[in-house]
mmCIF file of C-alpha atoms in Angstrom:
data_model
loop_
_atom_site.group_PDB
_atom_site.id
_atom_site.type_symbol
_atom_site.label_atom_id
_atom_site.label_comp_id
_atom_site.label_asym_id
_atom_site.label_seq_id
_atom_site.Cartn_x
_atom_site.Cartn_y
_atom_site.Cartn_z
ATOM 1 C CA ALA X 29 -13.970 -59.170 -21.876
ATOM 2 C CA ALA X 30 -12.090 -55.907 -21.597
ATOM 3 C CA THR X 31 -14.129 -52.769 -21.347
ATOM 4 C CA SER X 32 -13.170 -49.613 -23.091
ATOM 5 C CA PRO X 33 -12.691 -46.419 -21.060
ATOM 6 C CA LYS X 34 -15.736 -44.203 -20.873
ATOM 7 C CA THR X 35 -15.629 -40.670 -22.157
ATOM 8 C CA ALA X 36 -17.359 -37.740 -20.555
ATOM 9 C CA ASN X 37 -20.457 -36.848 -22.507
ATOM 10 C CA GLY X 38 -23.382 -34.704 -21.592
ATOM 11 C CA PRO X 39 -23.344 -32.160 -18.760
ATOM 12 C CA LEU X 40 -19.926 -33.162 -17.393
ATOM 13 C CA ALA X 41 -18.166 -32.502 -20.692
ATOM 14 C CA ALA X 42 -19.631 -28.990 -20.881
ATOM 15 C CA ARG X 43 -18.452 -27.832 -17.449
ATOM 16 C CA PRO X 44 -15.649 -25.286 -17.439
ATOM 17 C CA ALA X 45 -12.470 -25.932 -15.510
ATOM 18 C CA CYS X 46 -12.450 -24.891 -11.867
ATOM 19 C CA PRO X 47 -11.659 -21.212 -11.484
ATOM 20 C CA PRO X 48 -8.121 -20.505 -10.378
ATOM 21 C CA GLU X 49 -7.469 -19.679 -6.765
ATOM 22 C CA PRO X 50 -7.612 -15.946 -6.135
ATOM 23 C CA VAL X 51 -4.183 -14.380 -6.153
ATOM 24 C CA PRO X 52 -3.272 -13.172 -2.667
ATOM 25 C CA ARG X 53 -2.610 -9.447 -2.366
ATOM 26 C CA HIS X 54 -0.053 -7.909 -0.033
ATOM 27 C CA VAL X 55 -0.439 -4.157 0.294
ATOM 28 C CA ALA X 56 1.473 -1.716 2.483
ATOM 29 C CA LEU X 57 -0.095 1.609 3.329
ATOM 30 C CA VAL X 58 2.847 4.006 3.648
ATOM 31 C CA ILE X 59 1.643 7.101 5.505
ATOM 32 C CA ASP X 60 3.569 10.334 5.972
ATOM 33 C CA ALA X 61 3.407 11.366 9.646
ATOM 34 C CA SER X 62 5.783 14.330 9.368
ATOM 35 C CA ASP X 63 4.862 17.693 10.815
ATOM 36 C CA SER X 64 4.037 19.133 7.347
ATOM 37 C CA MET X 65 1.080 16.737 7.248
ATOM 38 C CA GLN X 66 -0.604 18.818 9.954
ATOM 39 C CA ASP X 67 -1.233 21.632 7.447
ATOM 40 C CA ASP X 68 -4.793 21.546 6.092
ATOM 41 C CA GLY X 69 -5.468 18.338 8.034
ATOM 42 C CA LYS X 70 -3.543 16.209 5.523
ATOM 43 C CA LEU X 71 -2.756 13.459 8.037
ATOM 44 C CA VAL X 72 -6.400 13.273 9.136
ATOM 45 C CA HIS X 73 -7.470 12.891 5.505
ATOM 46 C CA ALA X 74 -4.708 10.357 4.739
ATOM 47 C CA LYS X 75 -5.800 8.228 7.709
ATOM 48 C CA ARG X 76 -9.438 8.478 6.636
ATOM 49 C CA ALA X 77 -8.516 7.365 3.091
ATOM 50 C CA ALA X 78 -6.408 4.484 4.451
ATOM 51 C CA ASN X 79 -9.286 3.354 6.684
ATOM 52 C CA THR X 80 -11.654 3.495 3.710
ATOM 53 C CA PHE X 81 -9.243 1.286 1.754
ATOM 54 C CA VAL X 82 -9.169 -1.249 4.602
ATOM 55 C CA ASP X 83 -12.982 -1.128 4.890
ATOM 56 C CA THR X 84 -13.497 -1.867 1.196
ATOM 57 C CA VAL X 85 -10.744 -4.373 0.384
ATOM 58 C CA ASN X 86 -11.448 -8.121 0.507
ATOM 59 C CA MET X 87 -9.511 -9.123 3.618
ATOM 60 C CA GLY X 88 -10.027 -12.769 2.680
ATOM 61 C CA THR X 89 -7.470 -12.408 -0.125
ATOM 62 C CA THR X 90 -5.667 -9.238 0.932
ATOM 63 C CA GLN X 91 -3.236 -8.645 3.753
ATOM 64 C CA VAL X 92 -2.394 -5.082 4.712
ATOM 65 C CA ALA X 93 0.701 -3.667 6.426
ATOM 66 C CA VAL X 94 0.757 -0.155 7.869
ATOM 67 C CA VAL X 95 3.953 1.895 7.893
ATOM 68 C CA ALA X 96 4.194 5.469 9.149
ATOM 69 C CA PHE X 97 7.260 7.590 8.514
ATOM 70 C CA SER X 98 8.785 10.880 9.521
ATOM 71 C CA ASP X 99 12.566 10.923 10.044
ATOM 72 C CA ASP X 100 12.392 7.188 10.749
ATOM 73 C CA PRO X 101 9.958 4.504 9.621
ATOM 74 C CA ASP X 102 7.552 2.926 12.067
ATOM 75 C CA VAL X 103 5.923 -0.370 11.085
ATOM 76 C CA ARG X 104 2.646 0.061 12.917
ATOM 77 C CA SER X 105 1.406 -3.344 11.719
ATOM 78 C CA PRO X 106 3.038 -6.130 9.717
ATOM 79 C CA LEU X 107 0.911 -7.793 7.033
ATOM 80 C CA THR X 108 -2.396 -8.797 8.534
ATOM 81 C CA GLY X 109 -5.714 -10.123 7.357
ATOM 82 C CA SER X 110 -7.397 -8.476 10.343
ATOM 83 C CA ARG X 111 -9.383 -5.391 9.398
ATOM 84 C CA ASN X 112 -9.440 -4.318 13.064
ATOM 85 C CA GLN X 113 -5.661 -4.621 13.462
ATOM 86 C CA ALA X 114 -4.980 -2.628 10.290
ATOM 87 C CA LYS X 115 -7.425 0.119 11.278
ATOM 88 C CA ALA X 116 -6.033 0.320 14.829
ATOM 89 C CA ALA X 117 -2.541 0.727 13.348
ATOM 90 C CA ILE X 118 -3.720 3.514 11.024
ATOM 91 C CA ASN X 119 -5.560 5.318 13.804
ATOM 92 C CA SER X 120 -2.522 5.145 16.113
ATOM 93 C CA ILE X 121 -0.338 7.249 13.778
ATOM 94 C CA ARG X 122 0.717 10.586 15.292
ATOM 95 C CA LEU X 123 2.647 13.517 13.860
ATOM 96 C CA SER X 124 6.409 13.649 14.272
ATOM 97 C CA PHE X 125 9.321 15.748 13.008
ATOM 98 C CA GLY X 126 11.288 15.388 9.796
ATOM 99 C CA THR X 127 10.536 13.554 6.579
ATOM 100 C CA ASN X 128 12.437 10.651 5.083
ATOM 101 C CA ILE X 129 10.109 9.089 2.524
ATOM 102 C CA GLY X 130 12.798 6.640 1.400
ATOM 103 C CA THR X 131 13.066 4.867 4.755
ATOM 104 C CA GLY X 132 9.277 4.582 4.895
ATOM 105 C CA ILE X 133 9.226 2.936 1.467
ATOM 106 C CA GLU X 134 12.103 0.610 2.413
ATOM 107 C CA ALA X 135 10.320 -0.505 5.592
ATOM 108 C CA ALA X 136 7.090 -1.060 3.652
ATOM 109 C CA ARG X 137 8.946 -3.041 0.976
ATOM 110 C CA ASP X 138 10.448 -5.253 3.690
ATOM 111 C CA ALA X 139 7.029 -5.736 5.352
ATOM 112 C CA VAL X 140 5.454 -6.813 2.067
ATOM 113 C CA ALA X 141 8.379 -9.065 1.096
ATOM 114 C CA ALA X 142 8.202 -10.815 4.477
ATOM 115 C CA GLY X 143 4.808 -12.206 3.514
ATOM 116 C CA ARG X 144 6.046 -14.061 0.433
ATOM 117 C CA SER X 145 6.931 -17.244 2.274
ATOM 118 C CA ARG X 146 3.521 -17.414 3.967
ATOM 119 C CA VAL X 147 1.471 -18.072 0.827
ATOM 120 C CA GLY X 148 1.564 -20.784 -1.799
ATOM 121 C CA LEU X 149 0.857 -18.522 -4.756
ATOM 122 C CA THR X 150 2.999 -15.564 -5.732
ATOM 123 C CA PRO X 151 1.168 -12.572 -4.260
ATOM 124 C CA PHE X 152 0.357 -9.319 -6.001
ATOM 125 C CA GLU X 153 2.447 -6.785 -4.058
ATOM 126 C CA ALA X 154 1.790 -3.070 -3.809
ATOM 127 C CA LEU X 155 2.776 -0.007 -1.830
ATOM 128 C CA ILE X 156 0.374 2.920 -1.483
ATOM 129 C CA VAL X 157 2.312 6.044 -0.491
ATOM 130 C CA LEU X 158 0.170 8.823 1.027
ATOM 131 C CA SER X 159 2.261 11.973 1.441
ATOM 132 C CA ASP X 160 2.623 15.635 0.600
ATOM 133 C CA GLY X 161 6.069 14.792 -0.782
ATOM 134 C CA ILE X 162 7.661 17.547 1.251
ATOM 135 C CA SER X 163 10.911 15.906 2.273
ATOM 136 C CA ASN X 164 14.164 16.940 3.835
ATOM 137 C CA PRO X 165 16.223 17.875 0.735
ATOM 138 C CA ALA X 166 18.959 15.354 1.533
ATOM 139 C CA PHE X 167 16.438 12.491 1.331
ATOM 140 C CA GLY X 168 14.755 13.248 -2.028
ATOM 141 C CA GLU X 169 16.934 10.968 -4.140
ATOM 142 C CA ALA X 170 16.761 8.202 -1.523
ATOM 143 C CA ALA X 171 12.962 8.129 -1.864
ATOM 144 C CA THR X 172 13.141 7.759 -5.634
ATOM 145 C CA ALA X 173 15.784 5.015 -5.288
ATOM 146 C CA ALA X 174 13.720 3.126 -2.681
ATOM 147 C CA ALA X 175 10.618 3.227 -4.892
ATOM 148 C CA ALA X 176 12.664 2.084 -7.901
ATOM 149 C CA ALA X 177 14.007 -0.862 -5.865
ATOM 150 C CA ALA X 178 10.448 -1.852 -4.901
ATOM 151 C CA ARG X 179 9.345 -1.689 -8.543
ATOM 152 C CA GLU X 180 12.364 -3.781 -9.592
ATOM 153 C CA GLU X 181 11.192 -6.460 -7.130
ATOM 154 C CA GLY X 182 7.851 -6.494 -8.953
ATOM 155 C CA MET X 183 5.902 -4.347 -6.506
ATOM 156 C CA VAL X 184 3.436 -1.812 -7.835
ATOM 157 C CA VAL X 185 3.852 1.632 -6.277
ATOM 158 C CA PHE X 186 0.856 3.943 -6.055
ATOM 159 C CA SER X 187 1.624 7.523 -5.101
ATOM 160 C CA VAL X 188 -1.066 9.826 -3.713
ATOM 161 C CA CYS X 189 0.077 13.445 -3.489
ATOM 162 C CA LEU X 190 -1.793 15.292 -0.718
ATOM 163 C CA GLY X 191 -2.517 18.991 -0.480
ATOM 164 C CA GLU X 192 -2.042 22.102 -2.535
ATOM 165 C CA ASP X 193 1.595 22.378 -1.388
ATOM 166 C CA CYS X 194 2.438 18.835 -2.512
ATOM 167 C CA ASP X 195 5.822 18.268 -4.136
ATOM 168 C CA VAL X 196 4.514 16.855 -7.386
ATOM 169 C CA ASP X 197 7.969 16.030 -8.770
ATOM 170 C CA VAL X 198 8.925 13.871 -5.782
ATOM 171 C CA MET X 199 5.602 12.062 -5.599
ATOM 172 C CA ALA X 200 5.407 11.426 -9.356
ATOM 173 C CA SER X 201 8.934 9.968 -9.292
ATOM 174 C CA LEU X 202 7.836 7.315 -6.783
ATOM 175 C CA ALA X 203 4.905 5.864 -8.701
ATOM 176 C CA SER X 204 4.735 3.000 -11.138
ATOM 177 C CA PRO X 205 3.742 4.278 -14.611
ATOM 178 C CA GLY X 206 0.233 5.718 -14.583
ATOM 179 C CA LEU X 207 -0.227 5.314 -10.827
ATOM 180 C CA TYR X 208 0.496 8.829 -9.567
ATOM 181 C CA PHE X 209 -2.501 10.671 -8.179
ATOM 182 C CA ALA X 210 -2.768 14.254 -6.957
ATOM 183 C CA SER X 211 -5.538 15.117 -4.580
ATOM 184 C CA ASP X 212 -6.966 18.132 -2.928
ATOM 185 C CA VAL X 213 -7.229 16.500 0.506
ATOM 186 C CA PRO X 214 -11.000 16.698 1.087
ATOM 187 C CA GLU X 215 -11.691 14.707 -2.082
ATOM 188 C CA LEU X 216 -9.908 11.671 -0.625
ATOM 189 C CA THR X 217 -12.813 10.925 1.675
#
């Protein structure tokens, strides 16, 4: 005699579906290392804030890249799940001359995009730009264009404007809607 299929009754029927896998996060810390960041210890505070971010983020689901910029970008660390590697990269940043925010954002965008093929799920992608926004005048529009290109690729751009002399217009133009923050440097830490 044929048996009919059994249906799930009781405790099995009441169980919710398995939770979805956590979405991987790829975040680039984009840190201004230009000489204007020496004023009021802005670079020291930016590095402290970046280290705090790395200390508090879930490195099991988040990979962090570290990009410093002055005239040229410097990828101090590609995406990594290593808290120690990210912090060593942050702490190795030194002041340099000139400011080209746009090239820093472009390098960070490339570092984040490079991680797409390494995960099965589409990652949440973000750039966190820590700068006083004081840029060489010729590079101002390039920074806005680079941030717009990152946003068009689906990346979220956070902009943290450091110091009382921060160029608010430049830094606000970089951020995704609602993600521009101005800070008196000591309150970052």
